[in-house]
């Protein structure tokens, strides 16, 4: 009997076991999945939580509800991988042998990595993250009674998962305070280590203009050194200071500590893999999928979904000793909330920047790319249903894995020009 | 891709002026590029540039500021002193390498 071991039962791990249980014969492959708990959190919902859109319990379901029959599910904390012995050791000492290993343990916000940030005088009191359920709920409660002042929305260092989330947060905060008729009491500053609002130039211009429209100040090239707890101030490596009344930060994102400890990670504990087929660069029987790998694509559920469609095909070929033929192109596609019930959609891959145009989605209908519309916002809310009911279970969803140029208007973006995706 | 002349040599660059061919780089070119962005090259500067060049050979990608700190041994704070405001970008520019990733 061959053993496939999957570490992590989040978005990626759940999709992997659903896809592969169908493809691998039960008489030939034993599939085991290990996760540290049985609480699957719908992470995209954490962005909207602070604005009172969801209740905490709406975003959490039991993981095993989404696993197919015929897999073994173990609850336990992974301590270390011993690649040379092909075994995984849990904190409680249990040992699991594998023939093939899939690492899907994602990435986690680490406030402890910035001096001062996790000081208990400020953490989850005046400095919050919205990348964890606890952080997002604490932020909701703080926002509900906040009298106004200076709100700083901050990114510590790239890469982060869902790289547009902090921008969306700033847009939504603007809309939220406007609706509460207190926008004039709030100053919003967007502080980023990047050169502009976003990473991809075309997007950065369109989104930068949206910051200006909303009177959100931009502080680019800000690499944080520490937080001064007493004066509630962010201090950069080049000694710029930004005081805050309320800090909404995305702490440094890092892969799981056991990855570094096992000698499998880069500086941030991401697993170096071949970006086209997710095979570890060091070991021929280890793959890393989802946020855990170092591929130069957005760390997003949509990317994991596209990637795993191809991975499942490749894996079957690979274990039969055939060549892996389904190369991944880095396809990412995300809805961006822009406040007031609107949103925009961007679609890109390793080599193609987000382009203006329409994105053809059968059933739901075309969505305007890089342009605000109510339809895109509805798309994002509908996504929660799609996530729980179709995506995790590896069912068909109406978006192809490789990027298509259909509906896009290439080469209309000229340096310095504000992106206009109108029709 | 545009071709420009730096320090008397023809080199290929991208739209932001970053060299695109690893082998076309030389120390003279590095000096000229540094001058363009008003950096006076000292031993400390060279230490980082040489680390970046060597590291690229094995990693096939440009080291991030974090990696220059953890592997190259120069704290991020010092990188900001040596290459003000945008160290990662400036270091890569002078070293004739692509802008480091971490930006997707
Ligand atoms: C605020 C926010 C908004 C987002 N919005 C979007 C969006 O709109 N669209 C989109 O596509 N994506 C979005 N994302 C990103 C998306 O949620 C992630 O990219 C996706 O969940 C990644 O899946 P994963 O399986 O790699 O990691 P995860 O789903 O995070 O799963 C990792 C799993 O590994 C387990 N684990 C970790 N360490 C260990 C250990 N030592 N032992 C055992 N188990 C372990 C964890 O318990 C977890 O279950 C958002 C994320 C956030 C935080």
Coordinates of C-alpha atoms and ligand atoms in Angstrom, one line a residue:
Chain A
X1 CA 0.0 0.0 0.0
X2 CA 1.3 3.4 -1.0
X3 CA 1.0 6.3 1.5
X4 CA 0.1 9.8 0.7
X5 CA 0.4 12.2 3.6
X6 CA -1.1 15.7 3.5
X7 CA 0.0 18.3 6.1
X8 CA -2.7 21.0 6.7
X9 CA -6.4 20.7 6.0
X10 CA -7.1 24.3 5.0
X11 CA -8.2 25.5 1.6
X12 CA -5.4 23.7 -0.3
X13 CA -5.1 20.5 1.8
X14 CA -8.9 20.0 1.6
X15 CA -9.0 20.4 -2.1
X16 CA -6.1 18.0 -2.6
X17 CA -7.6 15.1 -0.7
X18 CA -11.0 15.6 -2.4
X19 CA -9.3 15.6 -5.9
X20 CA -6.9 12.8 -5.2
X21 CA -9.3 10.4 -3.4
X22 CA -11.2 10.3 -6.6
X23 CA -8.2 9.7 -8.8
X24 CA -6.2 7.2 -6.6
X25 CA -7.4 3.7 -6.1
X26 CA -8.3 2.9 -2.5
X27 CA -6.7 -0.5 -2.9
X28 CA -3.4 1.2 -3.9
X29 CA -3.2 4.5 -1.9
X30 CA -3.8 5.3 1.7
X31 CA -4.4 9.0 2.2
X32 CA -3.8 10.6 5.6
X33 CA -4.4 14.3 6.4
X34 CA -3.0 16.0 9.5
X35 CA -4.2 19.3 10.9
X36 CA -3.7 20.8 14.3
X37 CA -7.4 21.4 14.9
X38 CA -10.9 20.8 13.5
X39 CA -11.9 24.4 12.8
X40 CA -11.8 25.5 9.2
X41 CA -12.0 29.3 9.0
X42 CA -13.4 31.0 5.8
X43 CA -10.5 33.5 5.7
X44 CA -11.9 35.9 3.1
X45 CA -14.7 36.6 5.6
X46 CA -12.2 38.0 8.0
X47 CA -11.9 41.2 5.9
X48 CA -15.6 42.0 6.2
X49 CA -16.0 40.9 9.8
X50 CA -14.7 44.2 11.4
X51 CA -17.4 46.1 9.6
X52 CA -20.1 43.9 11.2
X53 CA -21.0 41.9 8.0
X54 CA -20.7 38.5 9.6
X55 CA -21.0 36.8 12.9
X56 CA -17.9 34.9 14.0
X57 CA -19.7 31.5 13.9
X58 CA -20.7 32.0 10.2
X59 CA -17.0 31.8 9.2
X60 CA -16.1 28.6 11.0
X61 CA -17.0 25.0 10.1
X62 CA -15.6 21.7 11.1
X63 CA -12.9 20.6 8.8
X64 CA -13.8 16.9 8.5
X65 CA -17.2 17.9 7.2
X66 CA -15.3 18.7 3.9
X67 CA -13.1 15.6 3.7
X68 CA -14.2 12.7 1.4
X69 CA -14.9 9.3 2.7
X70 CA -11.9 7.0 2.6
X71 CA -9.3 9.3 4.0
X72 CA -7.7 9.1 7.5
X73 CA -7.9 12.4 9.4
X74 CA -5.5 13.0 12.3
X75 CA -5.6 15.9 14.7
X76 CA -2.1 16.9 15.8
X77 CA 0.6 19.5 15.6
X78 CA 3.4 18.8 13.1
X79 CA 6.8 19.1 14.9
X80 CA 9.3 18.2 12.2
X81 CA 9.7 16.4 8.9
X82 CA 12.6 14.0 8.4
X83 CA 12.8 13.9 4.6
X84 CA 15.7 11.4 4.6
X85 CA 13.6 8.9 6.5
X86 CA 10.4 10.0 4.7
X87 CA 8.6 10.5 8.0
X88 CA 6.7 13.2 9.9
X89 CA 6.8 13.6 13.6
X90 CA 4.1 15.3 15.6
X91 CA 4.6 17.3 18.8
X92 CA 3.1 14.4 20.8
X93 CA 5.7 12.0 19.4
X94 CA 3.5 10.1 16.9
X95 CA 5.4 9.2 13.7
X96 CA 3.9 9.0 10.2
X97 CA 5.7 7.4 7.3
X98 CA 5.0 8.5 3.8
X99 CA 5.8 7.7 0.2
X100 CA 4.6 11.0 -1.1
X101 CA 4.2 14.1 1.1
X102 CA 2.1 17.3 0.4
X103 CA 2.8 20.3 2.5
X104 CA -0.2 22.6 2.7
X105 CA 0.2 24.3 6.0
X106 CA -0.2 27.8 4.7
X107 CA 1.1 31.0 6.1
X108 CA 0.4 32.8 9.4
X109 CA 0.6 36.4 10.6
X110 CA 3.5 36.8 13.1
X111 CA 3.2 40.0 15.2
X112 CA 6.0 38.7 17.4
X113 CA 8.5 39.4 14.5
X114 CA 8.2 43.2 14.8
X115 CA 9.5 44.6 18.1
X116 CA 6.8 46.3 20.2
X117 CA 3.9 45.2 18.0
X118 CA 2.7 42.3 20.2
X119 CA 3.2 44.2 23.5
X120 CA 0.1 43.5 25.6
X121 CA -0.4 47.2 26.2
X122 CA -1.4 47.7 22.6
X123 CA -2.0 44.3 20.8
X124 CA -5.7 43.8 20.2
X125 CA -6.3 47.0 22.2
X126 CA -5.2 49.7 19.8
X127 CA -3.2 47.6 17.3
X128 CA -5.0 44.9 15.4
X129 CA -4.7 42.4 12.7
X130 CA -7.6 41.1 10.7
X131 CA -5.9 38.0 9.4
X132 CA -7.0 35.9 12.4
X133 CA -10.5 35.3 13.8
X134 CA -9.5 36.7 17.2
X135 CA -7.9 39.8 15.6
X136 CA -10.8 40.4 13.3
X137 CA -13.4 40.1 16.1
X138 CA -11.4 42.3 18.5
X139 CA -11.1 44.9 15.7
X140 CA -14.9 44.8 15.1
X141 CA -15.5 45.5 18.7
X142 CA -13.0 48.3 18.8
X143 CA -14.3 50.0 15.6
X144 CA -17.9 49.9 16.9
X145 CA -17.0 52.2 19.8
X146 CA -14.1 54.2 18.3
X147 CA -14.6 58.0 18.5
X148 CA -12.3 58.7 15.5
X149 CA -8.8 59.9 15.2
X150 CA -5.9 58.6 13.1
X151 CA -6.2 55.2 11.6
X152 CA -3.1 53.6 10.1
X153 CA -3.6 50.7 7.8
X154 CA -0.2 49.0 7.5
X155 CA 1.6 46.1 5.7
X156 CA 4.8 44.9 7.4
X157 CA 6.6 43.1 4.5
X158 CA 5.7 41.3 1.3
X159 CA 4.7 38.6 0.5
X160 CA 1.4 38.4 2.4
X161 CA -1.6 36.3 1.7
X162 CA -4.3 38.0 -0.3
X163 CA -2.1 41.0 -1.1
X164 CA -5.1 43.3 -1.9
X165 CA -6.8 42.7 1.5
X166 CA -5.2 45.7 3.3
X167 CA -6.2 48.1 0.4
X168 CA -9.7 46.7 0.5
X169 CA -9.7 47.2 4.3
X170 CA -8.8 50.9 3.7
X171 CA -11.6 51.3 1.1
X172 CA -14.1 49.6 3.3
X173 CA -13.1 51.7 6.4
X174 CA -13.6 54.9 4.3
X175 CA -17.2 53.7 3.4
X176 CA -17.9 52.5 7.0
X177 CA -17.0 55.8 8.6
X178 CA -18.8 57.8 5.9
X179 CA -21.9 55.7 6.6
X180 CA -21.5 56.3 10.3
X181 CA -21.3 60.1 9.5
X182 CA -17.9 60.4 11.1
X183 CA -15.6 60.3 8.1
X184 CA -14.6 63.9 9.0
X185 CA -13.3 62.7 12.4
X186 CA -11.1 60.1 10.9
X187 CA -7.8 60.4 9.1
X188 CA -6.8 57.3 7.2
X189 CA -3.2 56.6 6.2
X190 CA -2.1 53.6 4.1
X191 CA 1.5 52.6 5.0
X192 CA 3.2 50.1 2.7
X193 CA 6.7 48.8 2.1
X194 CA 5.9 48.9 -1.7
X195 CA 6.6 51.8 -4.0
X196 CA 2.9 52.4 -4.5
X197 CA -0.6 51.2 -3.7
X198 CA -0.1 47.7 -5.1
X199 CA 2.6 45.5 -6.7
X200 CA 1.5 45.3 -10.3
X201 CA 2.0 48.7 -12.0
X202 CA -1.3 48.8 -13.9
X203 CA -3.2 47.9 -10.7
X204 CA -1.1 50.2 -8.6
X205 CA -2.1 53.2 -10.7
X206 CA -5.8 52.3 -10.7
X207 CA -5.9 51.5 -7.0
X208 CA -3.7 54.5 -6.2
X209 CA -6.2 56.8 -7.8
X210 CA -8.9 55.2 -5.7
X211 CA -7.0 56.0 -2.6
X212 CA -6.8 59.7 -3.7
X213 CA -10.5 59.8 -4.5
X214 CA -11.2 58.6 -0.9
X215 CA -8.8 61.0 0.7
X216 CA -6.6 58.2 2.0
X217 CA -3.0 59.3 2.4
X218 CA -0.3 56.9 1.0
X219 CA 3.1 56.4 2.7
X220 CA 5.1 54.2 0.4
X221 CA 8.5 52.5 0.8
X222 CA 8.0 52.2 4.6
X223 CA 10.0 49.3 6.0
X224 CA 9.0 49.0 9.7
X225 CA 11.8 48.6 12.3
X226 CA 9.6 48.7 15.5
X227 CA 6.6 50.0 17.2
X228 CA 7.1 52.5 20.0
X229 CA 4.5 51.3 22.5
X230 CA 4.4 54.3 24.8
X231 CA 3.8 56.9 22.0
X232 CA 1.9 54.5 19.7
X233 CA 4.2 55.2 16.8
X234 CA 5.5 53.1 13.8
X235 CA 9.2 53.7 13.2
X236 CA 10.8 52.8 9.9
X237 CA 14.3 51.6 9.1
X238 CA 15.1 55.1 7.8
X239 CA 13.6 56.7 11.0
X240 CA 10.3 58.0 9.7
X241 CA 7.7 58.1 12.4
X242 CA 3.9 57.5 12.0
X243 CA 1.8 57.9 15.1
X244 CA -1.6 56.1 15.3
X245 CA -4.7 56.1 17.4
X246 CA -5.8 52.8 15.8
X247 CA -3.4 50.6 14.0
X248 CA -4.7 47.9 11.5
X249 CA -1.6 46.0 10.5
X250 CA -0.8 42.9 8.4
X251 CA 2.1 41.4 10.5
X252 CA 4.9 39.6 8.8
X253 CA 3.5 36.4 7.2
X254 CA 5.5 33.3 7.6
X255 CA 5.2 29.6 6.7
X256 CA 5.0 27.1 9.6
X257 CA 8.1 26.9 11.9
X258 CA 8.5 23.1 11.4
X259 CA 9.3 23.8 7.7
X260 CA 12.4 25.9 8.7
X261 CA 13.3 23.4 11.4
X262 CA 13.1 20.5 8.8
X263 CA 15.6 22.3 6.5
X264 CA 12.9 22.7 3.9
X265 CA 12.2 26.4 3.9
X266 CA 13.5 29.8 2.7
X267 CA 14.0 32.8 5.0
X268 CA 10.3 33.0 5.6
X269 CA 9.7 29.2 5.9
X270 CA 8.2 28.9 2.5
X271 CA 9.1 25.7 0.6
X272 CA 11.1 26.3 -2.6
X273 CA 9.4 24.4 -5.4
X274 CA 9.3 24.2 -9.2
X275 CA 6.7 26.9 -9.9
X276 CA 5.1 24.9 -12.7
X277 CA 4.5 21.7 -10.8
X278 CA 5.0 22.3 -7.1
X279 CA 7.6 19.6 -6.6
X280 CA 10.2 20.4 -3.9
X281 CA 13.5 21.5 -5.3
X282 CA 15.3 19.3 -2.8
X283 CA 13.2 16.0 -2.5
X284 CA 11.5 14.1 -5.3
X285 CA 8.6 12.9 -3.0
X286 CA 7.6 16.2 -1.4
X287 CA 5.2 18.8 -2.9
X288 CA 4.1 22.1 -1.4
X289 CA 0.8 23.6 -2.4
X290 CA -1.2 26.7 -1.5
X291 CA 0.4 29.5 0.6
X292 CA 3.1 27.2 1.9
X293 CA 5.2 27.2 -1.3
X294 CA 7.5 30.0 -2.6
X295 CA 5.9 30.3 -6.0
X296 CA 5.9 33.9 -7.3
X297 CA 2.1 34.1 -7.4
X298 CA -0.4 35.7 -5.1
X299 CA -1.0 33.7 -1.9
X300 CA -4.7 33.3 -2.5
X301 CA -7.4 30.6 -2.4
X302 CA -8.1 31.2 -6.0
X303 CA -4.5 30.5 -6.9
X304 CA -4.5 27.3 -4.8
X305 CA -7.7 26.2 -6.6
X306 CA -6.3 26.7 -10.1
X307 CA -3.0 25.1 -9.1
X308 CA -4.6 22.0 -7.5
X309 CA -6.7 21.3 -10.6
X310 CA -3.4 20.8 -12.5
X311 CA -1.5 19.3 -9.6
X312 CA -4.1 16.4 -9.3
X313 CA -3.5 15.5 -13.0
X314 CA 0.2 15.8 -12.6
X315 CA 0.4 13.7 -9.4
X316 CA -1.2 10.7 -11.1
X317 CA 1.2 10.9 -14.0
X318 CA 4.1 11.4 -11.6
X319 CA 3.5 8.4 -9.4
X320 CA 3.0 6.3 -12.5
X321 CA 6.5 7.4 -13.6
X322 CA 5.2 9.5 -16.4
X323 CA 6.2 13.1 -17.2
X324 CA 4.1 15.9 -15.5
X325 CA 2.4 17.7 -18.4
X326 CA 0.1 20.2 -16.7
X327 CA 2.2 23.2 -16.1
X328 CA 0.8 26.0 -13.9
X329 CA 1.0 29.6 -15.2
X330 CA 0.5 31.5 -11.9
X331 CA -3.2 32.3 -12.7
X332 CA -4.7 34.5 -10.0
X333 CA -8.0 36.1 -9.9
X334 CA -9.5 38.2 -7.1
X335 CA -12.4 40.3 -6.2
X336 CA -11.5 43.6 -4.6
X337 CA -14.0 45.2 -2.3
X338 CA -14.0 49.0 -2.8
X339 CA -16.7 50.0 -0.3
X340 CA -20.3 51.2 -0.7
X341 CA -21.4 47.7 -1.9
X342 CA -19.0 47.8 -4.9
X343 CA -16.1 45.8 -6.0
X344 CA -13.7 45.1 -8.9
X345 CA -12.1 42.0 -10.3
X346 CA -8.5 41.5 -11.3
X347 CA -7.1 38.5 -13.2
X348 CA -3.4 37.9 -13.9
X349 CA -0.6 35.3 -14.0
X350 CA 3.2 34.9 -13.7
X351 CA 3.8 36.9 -16.8
X352 CA 0.7 38.9 -17.6
X353 CA -0.3 41.9 -15.6
X354 CA -3.9 42.6 -14.5
X355 CA -5.6 43.9 -17.6
X356 CA -8.7 46.0 -18.1
X357 CA -11.5 44.4 -19.9
X358 CA -14.3 41.9 -19.1
X359 CA -13.7 38.5 -17.5
X360 CA -16.0 35.9 -19.0
X361 CA -17.6 33.8 -16.3
X362 CA -20.3 31.4 -17.6
X363 CA -23.4 31.3 -15.5
X364 CA -22.6 34.4 -13.4
X365 CA -22.0 36.6 -16.4
X366 CA -19.1 38.8 -17.4
X367 CA -17.6 40.9 -14.6
X368 CA -15.8 44.2 -15.3
X369 CA -12.1 43.8 -14.7
X370 CA -10.3 46.5 -12.8
X371 CA -13.4 48.6 -12.6
X372 CA -15.8 49.1 -9.8
X373 CA -19.2 47.6 -10.1
X374 CA -21.9 46.2 -7.8
X375 CA -21.8 42.9 -9.7
X376 CA -18.2 42.3 -8.6
X377 CA -19.2 42.9 -5.0
X378 CA -22.0 40.4 -5.3
X379 CA -19.4 38.0 -6.8
X380 CA -17.4 38.3 -3.6
X381 CA -20.4 37.6 -1.3
X382 CA -21.5 34.7 -3.5
X383 CA -18.0 33.3 -3.2
X384 CA -18.6 32.3 0.4
X385 CA -21.3 29.9 -0.7
X386 CA -19.1 28.7 -3.6
X387 CA -16.2 28.2 -1.2
X388 CA -18.0 26.0 1.3
X389 CA -20.2 24.1 -1.2
X390 CA -18.1 23.6 -4.3
X391 CA -14.5 24.7 -4.1
X392 CA -13.3 22.8 -1.0
X393 CA -15.0 19.6 -2.2
X394 CA -13.1 19.9 -5.5
X395 CA -16.3 20.3 -7.6
X396 CA -16.3 22.1 -10.8
X397 CA -16.4 25.9 -10.6
X398 CA -16.8 28.0 -13.7
X399 CA -13.3 29.5 -14.0
X400 CA -10.6 27.7 -16.0
X401 CA -7.2 26.9 -14.3
X402 CA -5.1 28.5 -16.9
X403 CA -5.5 32.2 -17.6
X404 CA -7.4 33.1 -20.8
X405 CA -7.0 36.4 -22.7
X406 CA -10.6 36.2 -23.8
X407 CA -12.4 39.5 -23.0
X408 CA -9.2 41.3 -22.0
X409 CA -8.0 44.5 -23.6
X410 CA -4.3 44.1 -23.8
X411 CA -1.8 47.0 -24.2
X412 CA -4.1 49.8 -23.5
X413 CA -2.2 50.8 -20.4
X414 CA 0.2 53.6 -21.1
X415 CA 2.8 54.7 -18.5
X416 CA 1.4 57.6 -16.4
X417 CA -2.1 57.2 -17.7
X418 CA -4.9 56.5 -15.3
X419 CA -6.3 53.1 -16.1
X420 CA -9.7 53.5 -17.7
X421 CA -11.5 50.2 -18.1
X422 CA -14.7 51.7 -19.3
X423 CA -16.7 50.3 -22.1
Chain B
X1 CA 14.3 45.4 -24.9
X2 CA 16.2 48.6 -25.2
X3 CA 20.0 48.6 -25.5
X4 CA 21.9 51.5 -23.8
X5 CA 25.5 52.4 -23.4
X6 CA 27.0 52.3 -19.9
X7 CA 30.6 52.9 -19.1
X8 CA 31.5 52.6 -22.8
X9 CA 29.7 49.2 -23.2
X10 CA 26.4 48.3 -24.9
X11 CA 24.1 46.5 -22.4
X12 CA 20.5 45.3 -22.6
X13 CA 18.1 46.8 -20.1
X14 CA 14.4 46.6 -19.2
X15 CA 11.9 49.5 -19.3
X16 CA 13.1 50.5 -15.8
X17 CA 16.8 50.5 -16.8
X18 CA 17.7 47.2 -15.0
X19 CA 20.3 45.1 -16.8
X20 CA 18.7 42.0 -18.2
X21 CA 21.7 39.8 -19.0
X22 CA 23.7 38.6 -16.0
X23 CA 27.0 38.3 -18.0
X24 CA 26.9 41.9 -19.3
X25 CA 27.6 43.3 -15.8
X26 CA 31.0 44.4 -14.7
X27 CA 32.4 46.5 -11.8
X28 CA 32.9 49.5 -14.1
X29 CA 29.2 49.3 -15.1
X30 CA 28.2 49.0 -11.5
X31 CA 30.1 52.2 -10.7
X32 CA 28.4 54.0 -13.5
X33 CA 25.0 52.7 -12.5
X34 CA 25.7 53.7 -8.9
X35 CA 26.6 57.2 -10.0
X36 CA 23.3 57.5 -11.9
X37 CA 21.4 57.0 -8.6
X38 CA 23.8 59.1 -6.6
X39 CA 25.4 56.3 -4.6
X40 CA 29.1 56.7 -3.7
X41 CA 30.4 53.1 -3.7
X42 CA 32.4 52.2 -0.5
X43 CA 33.7 48.8 0.7
X44 CA 30.4 48.3 2.5
X45 CA 28.4 48.9 -0.7
X46 CA 30.6 46.5 -2.6
X47 CA 30.2 43.8 0.0
X48 CA 26.5 43.7 -0.6
X49 CA 26.7 44.0 -4.4
X50 CA 29.1 41.1 -4.5
X51 CA 26.9 39.0 -2.2
X52 CA 24.0 39.7 -4.5
X53 CA 25.9 38.6 -7.6
X54 CA 27.2 35.4 -5.9
X55 CA 23.8 34.6 -4.4
X56 CA 22.0 35.0 -7.7
X57 CA 24.3 32.4 -9.3
X58 CA 22.9 29.6 -7.0
X59 CA 19.4 31.0 -6.3
X60 CA 18.5 32.2 -9.8
X61 CA 16.7 35.1 -8.2
X62 CA 17.7 38.4 -6.5
X63 CA 18.1 38.2 -2.7
X64 CA 15.5 40.2 -0.8
X65 CA 16.5 42.7 1.9
X66 CA 15.7 40.1 4.4
X67 CA 18.0 37.6 2.8
X68 CA 20.8 40.2 2.5
X69 CA 20.4 40.4 6.3
X70 CA 20.1 36.8 7.2
X71 CA 22.5 35.3 4.7
X72 CA 24.6 38.2 3.6
X73 CA 25.1 39.5 7.2
X74 CA 24.1 43.2 6.6
X75 CA 21.2 44.4 8.7
X76 CA 18.3 45.9 6.9
X77 CA 18.8 49.1 8.9
X78 CA 22.3 49.4 7.5
X79 CA 21.0 48.7 4.0
X80 CA 18.8 51.8 4.3
X81 CA 21.8 53.9 5.3
X82 CA 23.9 52.6 2.4
X83 CA 21.1 52.7 -0.2
X84 CA 18.7 55.3 1.1
X85 CA 14.9 55.0 0.7
X86 CA 14.7 51.9 -1.6
X87 CA 17.6 49.6 -0.8
X88 CA 16.2 46.4 -2.3
X89 CA 15.6 48.1 -5.7
X90 CA 18.8 50.2 -5.7
X91 CA 21.0 47.2 -4.7
X92 CA 19.6 45.1 -7.5
X93 CA 20.0 47.9 -10.0
X94 CA 23.7 48.4 -9.3
X95 CA 24.2 44.6 -9.2
X96 CA 22.7 44.3 -12.6
X97 CA 20.0 41.9 -11.4
X98 CA 16.2 41.9 -11.7
X99 CA 14.2 43.6 -8.9
X100 CA 13.7 41.1 -6.1
X101 CA 10.4 39.3 -5.9
X102 CA 8.1 39.4 -2.9
X103 CA 5.9 41.8 -4.9
X104 CA 2.9 39.7 -6.0
Ligands
LIG1 C1 -8.3 38.5 5.5 C2 -8.1 37.6 4.3 C3 -8.8 37.7 3.1 C4 -8.6 36.8 2.1 N1 -9.4 37.0 0.9 C5 -9.2 36.1 -0.1 C6 -10.0 36.3 -1.3 O1 -10.9 37.1 -1.4 N2 -9.8 35.4 -2.3 C7 -8.9 34.4 -2.2 O2 -8.7 33.7 -3.2 N3 -8.1 34.3 -1.1 C8 -8.3 35.1 0.0 N4 -7.5 34.9 1.1 C9 -6.4 33.9 1.1 C10 -6.8 32.5 1.3 O3 -7.6 32.4 2.5 C11 -5.6 31.7 1.5 O4 -4.7 31.9 0.4 C12 -5.9 30.2 1.5 O5 -6.7 29.9 2.6 C13 -4.6 29.4 1.5 O6 -4.9 28.0 1.7 P1 -3.8 27.1 2.3 O7 -4.5 25.7 2.4 O8 -2.5 27.2 1.7 O9 -3.6 27.6 3.8 P2 -4.7 27.6 5.0 O10 -6.1 27.6 4.4 O11 -4.4 28.7 5.9 O12 -4.5 26.2 5.7 C14 -3.3 25.9 6.4 C15 -3.7 24.8 7.4 O13 -2.5 24.2 8.0 C16 -2.7 24.0 9.3 N5 -1.4 24.0 10.0 C17 -0.4 25.0 10.0 N6 0.6 24.6 10.8 C18 0.4 23.4 11.2 C19 1.1 22.4 12.0 N7 2.3 22.7 12.5 N8 0.6 21.2 12.2 C20 -0.6 20.9 11.7 N9 -1.4 21.7 11.0 C21 -0.9 22.9 10.7 C22 -3.6 25.1 9.8 O14 -4.3 24.7 11.0 C23 -4.5 25.3 8.6 O15 -5.7 24.5 8.7 C24 -7.7 35.8 2.2 C25 -7.0 35.6 3.4 C26 -7.2 36.5 4.4 C27 -6.4 36.3 5.7

